[in-house]
Short mmCIF file of C-alpha atoms and ligand atoms in Angstrom, two decimals:
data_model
loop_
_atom_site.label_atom_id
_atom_site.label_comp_id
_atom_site.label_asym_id
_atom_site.label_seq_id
_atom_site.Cartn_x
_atom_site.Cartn_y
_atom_site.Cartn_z
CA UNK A 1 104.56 85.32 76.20
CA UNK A 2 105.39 89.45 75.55
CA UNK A 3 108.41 90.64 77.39
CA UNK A 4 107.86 94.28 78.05
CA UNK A 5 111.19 95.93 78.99
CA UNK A 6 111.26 98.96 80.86
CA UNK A 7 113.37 101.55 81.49
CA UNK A 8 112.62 103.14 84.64
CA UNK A 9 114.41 107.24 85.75
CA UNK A 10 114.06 107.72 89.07
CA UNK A 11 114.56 105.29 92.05
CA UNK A 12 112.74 107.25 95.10
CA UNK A 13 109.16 106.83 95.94
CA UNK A 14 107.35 106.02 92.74
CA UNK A 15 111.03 104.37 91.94
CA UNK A 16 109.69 101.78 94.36
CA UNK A 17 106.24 101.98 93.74
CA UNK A 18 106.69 101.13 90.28
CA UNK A 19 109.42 98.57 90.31
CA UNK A 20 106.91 96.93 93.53
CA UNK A 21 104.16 97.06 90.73
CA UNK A 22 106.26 95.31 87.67
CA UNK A 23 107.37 92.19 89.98
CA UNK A 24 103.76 91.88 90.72
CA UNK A 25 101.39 92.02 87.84
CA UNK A 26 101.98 88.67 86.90
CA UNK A 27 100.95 87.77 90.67
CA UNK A 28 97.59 89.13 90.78
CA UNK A 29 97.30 89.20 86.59
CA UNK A 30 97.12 85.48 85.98
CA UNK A 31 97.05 84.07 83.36
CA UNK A 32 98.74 86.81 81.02
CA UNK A 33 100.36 87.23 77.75
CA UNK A 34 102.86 90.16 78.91
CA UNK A 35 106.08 89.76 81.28
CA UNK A 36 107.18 93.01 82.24
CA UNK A 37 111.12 92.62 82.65
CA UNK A 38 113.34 95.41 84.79
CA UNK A 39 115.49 95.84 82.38
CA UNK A 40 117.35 99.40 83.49
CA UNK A 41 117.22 101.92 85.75
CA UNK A 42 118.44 105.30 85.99
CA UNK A 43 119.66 107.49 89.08
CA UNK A 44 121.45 110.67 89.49
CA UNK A 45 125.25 109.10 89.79
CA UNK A 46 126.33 105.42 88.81
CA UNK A 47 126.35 104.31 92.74
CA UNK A 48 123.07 105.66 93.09
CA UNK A 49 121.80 103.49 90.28
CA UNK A 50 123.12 100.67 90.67
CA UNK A 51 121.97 100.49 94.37
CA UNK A 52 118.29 101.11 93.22
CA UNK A 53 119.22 98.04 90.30
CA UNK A 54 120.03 95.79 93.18
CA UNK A 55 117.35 96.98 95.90
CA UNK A 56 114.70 96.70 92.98
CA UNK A 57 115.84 94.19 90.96
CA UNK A 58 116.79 95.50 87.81
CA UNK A 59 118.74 94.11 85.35
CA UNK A 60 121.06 97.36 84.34
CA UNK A 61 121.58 100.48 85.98
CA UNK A 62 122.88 103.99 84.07
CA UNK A 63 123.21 107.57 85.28
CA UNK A 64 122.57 108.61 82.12
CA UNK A 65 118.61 108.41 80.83
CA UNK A 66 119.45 109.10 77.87
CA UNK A 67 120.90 105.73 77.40
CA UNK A 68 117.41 103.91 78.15
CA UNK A 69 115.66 106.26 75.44
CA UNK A 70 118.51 105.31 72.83
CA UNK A 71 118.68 101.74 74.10
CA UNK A 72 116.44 99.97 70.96
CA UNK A 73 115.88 96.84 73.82
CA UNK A 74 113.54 98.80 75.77
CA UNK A 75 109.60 99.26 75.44
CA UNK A 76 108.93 101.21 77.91
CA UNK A 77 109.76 104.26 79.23
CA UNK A 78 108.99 105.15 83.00
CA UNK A 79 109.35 108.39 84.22
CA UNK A 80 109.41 108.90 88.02
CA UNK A 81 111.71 111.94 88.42
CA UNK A 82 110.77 115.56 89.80
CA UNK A 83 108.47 117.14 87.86
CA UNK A 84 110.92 119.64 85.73
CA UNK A 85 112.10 116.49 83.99
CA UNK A 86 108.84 114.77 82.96
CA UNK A 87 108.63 116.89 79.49
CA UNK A 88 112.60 116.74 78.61
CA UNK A 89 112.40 112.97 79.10
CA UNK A 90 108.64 112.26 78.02
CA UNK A 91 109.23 114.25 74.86
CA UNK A 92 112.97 112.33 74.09
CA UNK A 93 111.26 108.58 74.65
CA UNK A 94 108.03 109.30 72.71
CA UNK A 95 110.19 110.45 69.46
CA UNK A 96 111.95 107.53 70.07
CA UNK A 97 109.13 105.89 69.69
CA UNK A 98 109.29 104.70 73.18
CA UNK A 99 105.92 103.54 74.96
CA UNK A 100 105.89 106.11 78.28
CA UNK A 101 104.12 106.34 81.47
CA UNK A 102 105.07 109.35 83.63
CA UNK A 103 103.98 110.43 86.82
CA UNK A 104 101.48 113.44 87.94
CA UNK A 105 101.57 116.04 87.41
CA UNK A 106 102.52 115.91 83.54
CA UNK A 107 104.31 118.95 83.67
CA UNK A 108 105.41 121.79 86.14
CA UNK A 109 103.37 124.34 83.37
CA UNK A 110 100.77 124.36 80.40
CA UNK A 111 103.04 125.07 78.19
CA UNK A 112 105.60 121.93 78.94
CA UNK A 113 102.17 119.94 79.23
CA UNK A 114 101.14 120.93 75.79
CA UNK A 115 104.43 120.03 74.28
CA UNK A 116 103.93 116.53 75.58
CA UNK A 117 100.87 115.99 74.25
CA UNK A 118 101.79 117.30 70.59
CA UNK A 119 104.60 114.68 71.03
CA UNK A 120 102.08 111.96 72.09
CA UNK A 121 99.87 112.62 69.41
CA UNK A 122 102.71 112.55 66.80
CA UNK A 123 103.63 108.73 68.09
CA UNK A 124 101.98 105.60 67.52
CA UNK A 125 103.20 104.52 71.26
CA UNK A 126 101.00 104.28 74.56
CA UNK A 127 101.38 107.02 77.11
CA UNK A 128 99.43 106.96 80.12
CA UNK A 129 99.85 109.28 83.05
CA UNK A 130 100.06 108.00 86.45
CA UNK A 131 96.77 109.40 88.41
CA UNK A 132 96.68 105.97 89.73
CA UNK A 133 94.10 106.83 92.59
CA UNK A 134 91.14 106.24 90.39
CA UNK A 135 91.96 102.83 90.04
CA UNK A 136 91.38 102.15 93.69
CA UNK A 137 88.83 99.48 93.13
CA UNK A 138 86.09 101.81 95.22
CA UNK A 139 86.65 104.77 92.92
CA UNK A 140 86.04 101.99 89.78
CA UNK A 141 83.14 101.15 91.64
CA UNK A 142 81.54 104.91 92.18
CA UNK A 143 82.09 105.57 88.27
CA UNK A 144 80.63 101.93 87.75
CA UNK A 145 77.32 103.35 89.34
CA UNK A 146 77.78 107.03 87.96
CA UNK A 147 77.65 105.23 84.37
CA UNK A 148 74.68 102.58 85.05
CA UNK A 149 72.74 106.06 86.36
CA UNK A 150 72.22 104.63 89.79
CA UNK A 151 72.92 107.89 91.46
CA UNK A 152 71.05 109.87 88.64
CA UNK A 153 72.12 112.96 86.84
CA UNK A 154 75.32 114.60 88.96
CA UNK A 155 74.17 117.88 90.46
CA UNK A 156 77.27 118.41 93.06
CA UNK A 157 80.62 116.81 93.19
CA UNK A 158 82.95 117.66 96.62
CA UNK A 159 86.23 116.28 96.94
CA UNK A 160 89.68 117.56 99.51
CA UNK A 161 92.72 115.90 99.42
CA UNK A 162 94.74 116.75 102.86
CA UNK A 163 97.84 115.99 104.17
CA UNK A 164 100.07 117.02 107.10
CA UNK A 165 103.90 116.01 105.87
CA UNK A 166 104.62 119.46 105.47
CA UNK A 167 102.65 121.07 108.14
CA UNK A 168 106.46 121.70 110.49
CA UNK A 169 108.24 125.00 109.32
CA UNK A 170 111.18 122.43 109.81
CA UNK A 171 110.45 119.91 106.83
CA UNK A 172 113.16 120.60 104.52
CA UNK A 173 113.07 122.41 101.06
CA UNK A 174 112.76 119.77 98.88
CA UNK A 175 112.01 120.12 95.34
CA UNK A 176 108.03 119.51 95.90
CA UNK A 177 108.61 123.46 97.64
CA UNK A 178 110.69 124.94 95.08
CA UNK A 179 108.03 126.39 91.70
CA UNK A 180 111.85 126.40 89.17
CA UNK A 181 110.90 121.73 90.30
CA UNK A 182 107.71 121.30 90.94
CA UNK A 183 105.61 124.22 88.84
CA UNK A 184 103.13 124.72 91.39
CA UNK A 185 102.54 123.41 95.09
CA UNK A 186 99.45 121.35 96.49
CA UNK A 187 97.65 122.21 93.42
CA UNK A 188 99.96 120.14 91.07
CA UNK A 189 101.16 117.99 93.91
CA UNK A 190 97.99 116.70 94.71
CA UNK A 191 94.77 118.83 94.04
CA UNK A 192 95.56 117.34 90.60
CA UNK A 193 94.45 113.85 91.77
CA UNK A 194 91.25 114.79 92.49
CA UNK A 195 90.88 116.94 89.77
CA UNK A 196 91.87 113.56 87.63
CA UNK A 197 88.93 112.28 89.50
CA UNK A 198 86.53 114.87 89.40
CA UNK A 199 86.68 114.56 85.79
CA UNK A 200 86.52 110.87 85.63
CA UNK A 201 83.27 110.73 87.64
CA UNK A 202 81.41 114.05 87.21
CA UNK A 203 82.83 115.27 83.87
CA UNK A 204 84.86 118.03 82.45
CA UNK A 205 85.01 121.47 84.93
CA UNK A 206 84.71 124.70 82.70
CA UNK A 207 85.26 127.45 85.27
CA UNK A 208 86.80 127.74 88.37
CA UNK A 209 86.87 130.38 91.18
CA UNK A 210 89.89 129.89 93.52
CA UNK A 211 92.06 131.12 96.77
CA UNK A 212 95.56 129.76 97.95
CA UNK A 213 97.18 130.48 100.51
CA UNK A 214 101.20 130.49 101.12
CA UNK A 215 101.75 129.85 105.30
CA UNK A 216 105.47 129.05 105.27
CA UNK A 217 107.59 131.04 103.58
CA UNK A 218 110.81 129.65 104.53
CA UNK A 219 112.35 126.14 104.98
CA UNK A 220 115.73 124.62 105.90
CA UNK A 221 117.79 123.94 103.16
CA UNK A 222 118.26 119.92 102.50
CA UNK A 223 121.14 118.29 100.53
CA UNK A 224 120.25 115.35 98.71
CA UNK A 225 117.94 115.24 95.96
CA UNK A 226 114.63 112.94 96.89
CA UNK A 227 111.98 114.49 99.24
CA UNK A 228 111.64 112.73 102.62
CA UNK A 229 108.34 114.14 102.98
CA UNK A 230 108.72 115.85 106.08
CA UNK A 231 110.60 111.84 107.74
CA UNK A 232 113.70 114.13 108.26
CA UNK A 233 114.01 117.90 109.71
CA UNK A 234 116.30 120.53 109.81
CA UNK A 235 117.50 121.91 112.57
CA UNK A 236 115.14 125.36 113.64
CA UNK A 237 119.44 127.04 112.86
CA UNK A 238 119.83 125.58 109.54
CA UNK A 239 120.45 127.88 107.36
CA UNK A 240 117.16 128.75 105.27
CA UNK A 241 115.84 129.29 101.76
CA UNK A 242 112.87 130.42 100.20
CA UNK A 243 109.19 128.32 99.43
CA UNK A 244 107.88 130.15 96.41
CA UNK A 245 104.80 127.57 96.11
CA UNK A 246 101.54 127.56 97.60
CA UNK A 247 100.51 125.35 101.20
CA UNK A 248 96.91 125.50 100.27
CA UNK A 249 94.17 125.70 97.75
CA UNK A 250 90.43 125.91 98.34
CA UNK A 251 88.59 126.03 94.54
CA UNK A 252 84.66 125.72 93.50
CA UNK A 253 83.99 124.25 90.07
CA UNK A 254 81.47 124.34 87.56
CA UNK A 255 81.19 121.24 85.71
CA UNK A 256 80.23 121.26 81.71
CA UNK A 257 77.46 118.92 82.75
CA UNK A 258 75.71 121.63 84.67
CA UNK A 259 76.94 120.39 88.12
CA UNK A 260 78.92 122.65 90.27
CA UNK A 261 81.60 120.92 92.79
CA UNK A 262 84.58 122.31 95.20
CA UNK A 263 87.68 120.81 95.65
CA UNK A 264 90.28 121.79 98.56
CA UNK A 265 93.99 120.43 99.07
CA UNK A 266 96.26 121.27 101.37
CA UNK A 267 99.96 119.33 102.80
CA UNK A 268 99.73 121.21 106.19
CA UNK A 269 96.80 119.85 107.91
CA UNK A 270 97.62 118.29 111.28
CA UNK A 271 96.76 114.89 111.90
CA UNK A 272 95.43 114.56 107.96
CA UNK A 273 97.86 112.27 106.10
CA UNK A 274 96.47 111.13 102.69
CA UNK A 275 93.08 112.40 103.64
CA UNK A 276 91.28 112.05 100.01
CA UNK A 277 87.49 112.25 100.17
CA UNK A 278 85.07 112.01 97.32
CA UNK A 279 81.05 112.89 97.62
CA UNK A 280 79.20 113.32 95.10
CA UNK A 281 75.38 113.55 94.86
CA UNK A 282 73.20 113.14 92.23
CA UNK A 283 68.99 113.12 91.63
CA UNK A 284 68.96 109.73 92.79
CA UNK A 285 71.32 109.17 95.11
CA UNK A 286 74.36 109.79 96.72
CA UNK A 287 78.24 108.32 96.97
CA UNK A 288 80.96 108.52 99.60
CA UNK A 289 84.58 108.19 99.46
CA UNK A 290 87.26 108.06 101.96
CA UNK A 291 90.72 106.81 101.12
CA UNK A 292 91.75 105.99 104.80
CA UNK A 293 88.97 103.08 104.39
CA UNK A 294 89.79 102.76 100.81
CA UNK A 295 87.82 98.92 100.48
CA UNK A 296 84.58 100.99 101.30
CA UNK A 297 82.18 102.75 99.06
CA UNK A 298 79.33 104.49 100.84
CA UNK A 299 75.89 104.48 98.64
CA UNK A 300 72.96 106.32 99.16
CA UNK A 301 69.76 105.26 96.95
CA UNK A 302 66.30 107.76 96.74
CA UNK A 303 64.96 104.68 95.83
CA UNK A 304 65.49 103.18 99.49
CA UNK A 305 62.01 103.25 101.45
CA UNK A 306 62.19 106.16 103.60
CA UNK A 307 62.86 104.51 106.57
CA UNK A 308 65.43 102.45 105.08
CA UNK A 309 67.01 105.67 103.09
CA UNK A 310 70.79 106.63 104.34
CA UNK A 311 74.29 105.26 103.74
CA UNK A 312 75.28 101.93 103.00
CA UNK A 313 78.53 100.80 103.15
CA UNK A 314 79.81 98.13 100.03
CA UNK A 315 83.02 96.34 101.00
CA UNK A 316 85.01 96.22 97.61
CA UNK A 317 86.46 92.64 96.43
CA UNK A 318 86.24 90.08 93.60
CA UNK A 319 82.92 91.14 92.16
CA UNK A 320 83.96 94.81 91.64
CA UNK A 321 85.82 96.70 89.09
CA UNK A 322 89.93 96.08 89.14
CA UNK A 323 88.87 93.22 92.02
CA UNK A 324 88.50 89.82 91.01
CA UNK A 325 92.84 89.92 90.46
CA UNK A 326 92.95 90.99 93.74
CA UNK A 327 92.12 89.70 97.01
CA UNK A 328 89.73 86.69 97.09
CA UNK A 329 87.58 88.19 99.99
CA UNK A 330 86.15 91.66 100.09
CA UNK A 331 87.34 93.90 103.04
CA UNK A 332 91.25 91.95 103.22
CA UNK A 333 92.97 95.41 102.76
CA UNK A 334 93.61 97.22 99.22
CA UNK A 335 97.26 99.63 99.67
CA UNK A 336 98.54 102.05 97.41
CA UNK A 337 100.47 98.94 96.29
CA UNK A 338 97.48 97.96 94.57
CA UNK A 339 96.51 100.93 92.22
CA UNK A 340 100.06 100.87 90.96
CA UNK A 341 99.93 97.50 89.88
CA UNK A 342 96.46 97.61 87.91
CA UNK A 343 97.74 100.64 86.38
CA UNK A 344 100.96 98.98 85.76
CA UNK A 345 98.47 95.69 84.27
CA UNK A 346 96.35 98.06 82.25
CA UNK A 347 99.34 99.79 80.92
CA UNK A 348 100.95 96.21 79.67
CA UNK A 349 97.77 95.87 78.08
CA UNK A 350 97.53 98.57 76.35
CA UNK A 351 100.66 98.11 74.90
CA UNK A 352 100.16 94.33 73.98
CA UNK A 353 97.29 95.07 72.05
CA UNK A 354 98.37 98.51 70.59
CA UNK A 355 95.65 100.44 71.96
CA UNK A 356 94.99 103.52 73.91
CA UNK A 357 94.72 103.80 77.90
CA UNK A 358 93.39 105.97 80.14
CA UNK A 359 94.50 108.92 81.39
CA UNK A 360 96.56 109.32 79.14
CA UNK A 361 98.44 112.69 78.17
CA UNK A 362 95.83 114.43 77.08
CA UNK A 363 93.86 114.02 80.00
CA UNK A 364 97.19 115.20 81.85
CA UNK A 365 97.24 118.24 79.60
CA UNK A 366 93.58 119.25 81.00
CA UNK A 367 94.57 118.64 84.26
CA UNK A 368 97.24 121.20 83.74
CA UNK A 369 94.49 123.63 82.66
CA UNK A 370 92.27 123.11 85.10
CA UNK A 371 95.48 124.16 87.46
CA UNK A 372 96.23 126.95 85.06
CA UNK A 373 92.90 128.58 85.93
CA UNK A 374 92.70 127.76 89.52
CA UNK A 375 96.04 129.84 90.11
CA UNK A 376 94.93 132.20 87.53
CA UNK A 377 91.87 132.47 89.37
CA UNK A 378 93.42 132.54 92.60
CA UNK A 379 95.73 135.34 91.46
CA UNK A 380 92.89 137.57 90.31
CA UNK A 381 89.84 136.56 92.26
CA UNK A 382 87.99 136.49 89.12
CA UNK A 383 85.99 133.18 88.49
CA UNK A 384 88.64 132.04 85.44
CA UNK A 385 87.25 129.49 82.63
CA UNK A 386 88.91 126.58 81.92
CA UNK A 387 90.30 126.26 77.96
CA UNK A 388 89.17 122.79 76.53
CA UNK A 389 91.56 120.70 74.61
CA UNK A 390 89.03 118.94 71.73
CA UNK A 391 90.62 115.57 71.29
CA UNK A 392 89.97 114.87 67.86
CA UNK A 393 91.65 118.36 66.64
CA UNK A 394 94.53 118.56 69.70
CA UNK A 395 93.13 121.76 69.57
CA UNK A 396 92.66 123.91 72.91
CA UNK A 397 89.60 126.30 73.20
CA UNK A 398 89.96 130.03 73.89
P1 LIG B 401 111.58 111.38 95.15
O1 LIG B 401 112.20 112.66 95.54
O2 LIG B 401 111.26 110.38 96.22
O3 LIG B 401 112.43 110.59 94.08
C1 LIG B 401 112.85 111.14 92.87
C2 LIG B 401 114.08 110.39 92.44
O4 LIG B 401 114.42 110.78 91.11
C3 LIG B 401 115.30 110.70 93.32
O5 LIG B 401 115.83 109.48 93.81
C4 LIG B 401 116.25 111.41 92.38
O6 LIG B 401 117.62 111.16 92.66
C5 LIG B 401 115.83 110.86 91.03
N1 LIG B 401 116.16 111.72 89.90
C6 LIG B 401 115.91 113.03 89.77
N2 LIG B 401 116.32 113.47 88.57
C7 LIG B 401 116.85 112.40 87.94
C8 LIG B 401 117.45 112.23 86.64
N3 LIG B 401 117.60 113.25 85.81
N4 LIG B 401 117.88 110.99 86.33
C9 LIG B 401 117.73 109.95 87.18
N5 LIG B 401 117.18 110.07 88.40
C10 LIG B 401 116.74 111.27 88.76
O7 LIG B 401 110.27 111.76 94.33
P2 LIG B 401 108.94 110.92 94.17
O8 LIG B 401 108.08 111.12 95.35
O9 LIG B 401 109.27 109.55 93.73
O10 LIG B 401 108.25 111.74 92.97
C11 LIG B 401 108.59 111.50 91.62
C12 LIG B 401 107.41 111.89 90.74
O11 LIG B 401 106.30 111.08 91.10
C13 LIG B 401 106.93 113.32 90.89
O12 LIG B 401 106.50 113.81 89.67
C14 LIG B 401 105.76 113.21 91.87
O13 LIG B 401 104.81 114.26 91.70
C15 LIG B 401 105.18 111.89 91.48
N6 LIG B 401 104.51 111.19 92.58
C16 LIG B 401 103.32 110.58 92.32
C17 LIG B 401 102.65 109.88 93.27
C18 LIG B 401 101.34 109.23 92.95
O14 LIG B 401 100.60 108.89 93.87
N7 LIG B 401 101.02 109.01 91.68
C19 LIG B 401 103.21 109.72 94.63
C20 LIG B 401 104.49 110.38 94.81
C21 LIG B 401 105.09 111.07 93.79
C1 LIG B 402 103.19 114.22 98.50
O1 LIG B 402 102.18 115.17 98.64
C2 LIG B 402 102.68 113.00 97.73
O2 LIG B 402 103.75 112.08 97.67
C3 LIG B 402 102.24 113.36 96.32
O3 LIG B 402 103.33 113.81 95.52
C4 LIG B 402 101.59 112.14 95.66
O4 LIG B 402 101.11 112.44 94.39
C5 LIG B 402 100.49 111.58 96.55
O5 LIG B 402 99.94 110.43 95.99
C6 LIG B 402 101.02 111.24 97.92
O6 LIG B 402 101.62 112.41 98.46
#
């Protein structure tokens, strides 16, 4: 059997999400030839560290991520920091010749994005970056239909992403609100999940006609470094600093395929908390996705009799894409959990068998130009086209 150490940088959310998603590959991934080990971690000081070791079960802990890129033991690098350290680390590891998965958005800009893919493209490592939602076994499923042509040829693709976390003037100024961290704000938060998905399903978008909008200005400052995501406030007197990030986004797409699509996000929608839809229709049929009932995949079929014709709903389990590792019996309950570990599985594949995996930094890189445009857009109210990286050049289009 393959040990696959990793070296993980950052022990908040994904920190967990990630470390939950090594201990249990092997769980649902039986038999396998890979054993991902926890080899190190890395935090901000040594106590941090070496409280996310123990509370995730790593082997080593370090302040210092350098020392897991330089360490020759590791395989793989994990990057679940902020997002002004994904290119500084992603670009150290890969010349090391480290295997890396980092987490969305790829970079804060286009230019940090491209930089990471150059570096990716001059290694002979895996990197994969972690839009994990379109491994939800439902979203499999949709593409599994796009791709047998059960719905047809795409004609419209609609997709929002909502949330409410930072809806309260009072959620604190974490990094995710601060451009210098995060690059952008519920566009490279999470607009770029579904923009991950719009191109997995419908194809790549060539132009884009956008608006944002920036609601709250101002925020209480917050002292420690992770994002609480709106589970602590500050007080309406705490002293205050600026949000120079968008709330909201609201885009329409054109797709090179000939489709056209929208695609909204937004983190201050009351009583929306990971609100991710998908519909897309097509000359024969139709598709429905909502991640609050993330087992179900709604189908439509023209070639239903008439009376018959409307939604269906398809319970996902063993006999659908990413399921038969799963849960023995459709409808049980998929989590979040669950798309980390198949992408953690697919990743450990990948690697084992030296071959490529999907998305992988490229298809971070268009992400990041599909954002480009949409602020561009947003900023000029022009409809903005999207530049095309060509893969087999690693060259972008004007
Ligand atoms: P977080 O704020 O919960 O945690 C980040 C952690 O990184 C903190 O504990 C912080 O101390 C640590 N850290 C920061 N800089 C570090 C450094 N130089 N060395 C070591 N540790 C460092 O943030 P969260 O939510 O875990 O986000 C991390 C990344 O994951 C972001 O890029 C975010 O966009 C992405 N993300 C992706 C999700 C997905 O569904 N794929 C979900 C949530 C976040
Ligand atoms: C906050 O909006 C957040 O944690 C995003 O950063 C993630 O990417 C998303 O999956 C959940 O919400």
């Amino acid at each position: 059997m393959k040990k696959i150490n990793v070296g993980l940088i950052g022990g908040g959310f994904m920190g967990k999400a990630h470390s939950l998603a090594y201990s249990a590959v092997p769980m649902f991934f039986w038999p396998t030839e890979i054993m991902p080990v926890k080899h190190t971690i890395a935090e901000f000081t040594d106590k941090m560290a070496e409280e996310a070791a123990t509370r995730f079960g790593f082997e080593n802990s370090t302040s210092n991520w350098k020392s897991i890129v330089e360490n020759p033991d590791i395989d793989l690098v994990d990057i679940a920091t902020p997002n002004n350290s994904h290119a500084e680390i992603a670009i150290a590891a890969l010349a090391a010749g480290k295997n890396v998965i980092c987490e969305k958005p790829l970079a804060r800009t286009v230019e940090e994005a491209a930089a990471m893919y150059a570096a990716a493209r001059e290694s002979k490592a895996v990197n994969m970056v972690a839009f994990n939602y379109r491994r939800t076994p439902a979203v499999a499923l949709a593409k599994k239909y796009i791709d047998e042509g059960a719905i047809g040829k795409i004609t419209n693709f609609r997709a929002t992403y909502l949330q409410d976390w930072s809806a309260d003037p009072n959620s604190p100024l974490s990094w995710r609100f601060q451009k210098s961290v995060a690059g952008s704000g519920a566009v490279g938060d999470i607009l770029t999940h579904v923009l991950d998905m719009a191109r997995y399903l419908a194809g790549e978008v060539t132009e884009v006609s956008a608006i944002t909008n920036h609601i709250i200005t101002e925020r209480p400052l917050q002292q420690s470094g992770s994002d609480s995501l709106g589970n602590s406030k500050g007080g309406a007197d705490a002293p205050k600093g600026p949000v120079d990030v968008e709330d909201e986004v609201m885009s329409l797409l054109k797709f090179a395929s000939g489709a056209i699509g929208s695609v909204e996000a937004t983190r201050n929608a009351w009583g929306r908390n990971n609100f991710i839809t998908l519909e897309i229709h097509g000359s024969e049929g139709s598709i429905y996705f909502n991640y609050e009932n993330r087992d179900e995949l709604q189908v439509c079929f023209k070639s239903d009799e008439g009376d018959r014709r409307g939604f269906r709903t398809v319970y996902t389990g063993p006999n659908h894409p990413n399921g038969a590792a799963l849960w023995p019996i459709p409808a049980l309950g998929i989590g979040y959990g669950e798309t980390k570990i198949i992408e953690a599985h697919d990743l450990f594949t990948a690697i084992a068998g030296g071959e490529p995996v999907r998305p992988d930094f490229g298809d971070g890189y268009q992400v990041a130009l599909i954002d480009d445009a949409i602020l561009k857009s947003a900023a000029t109210g022009q409809w903005t086209k999207v530049p095309q990286l060509d893969r087999a050049t690693g060259q972008v289009s004007a």
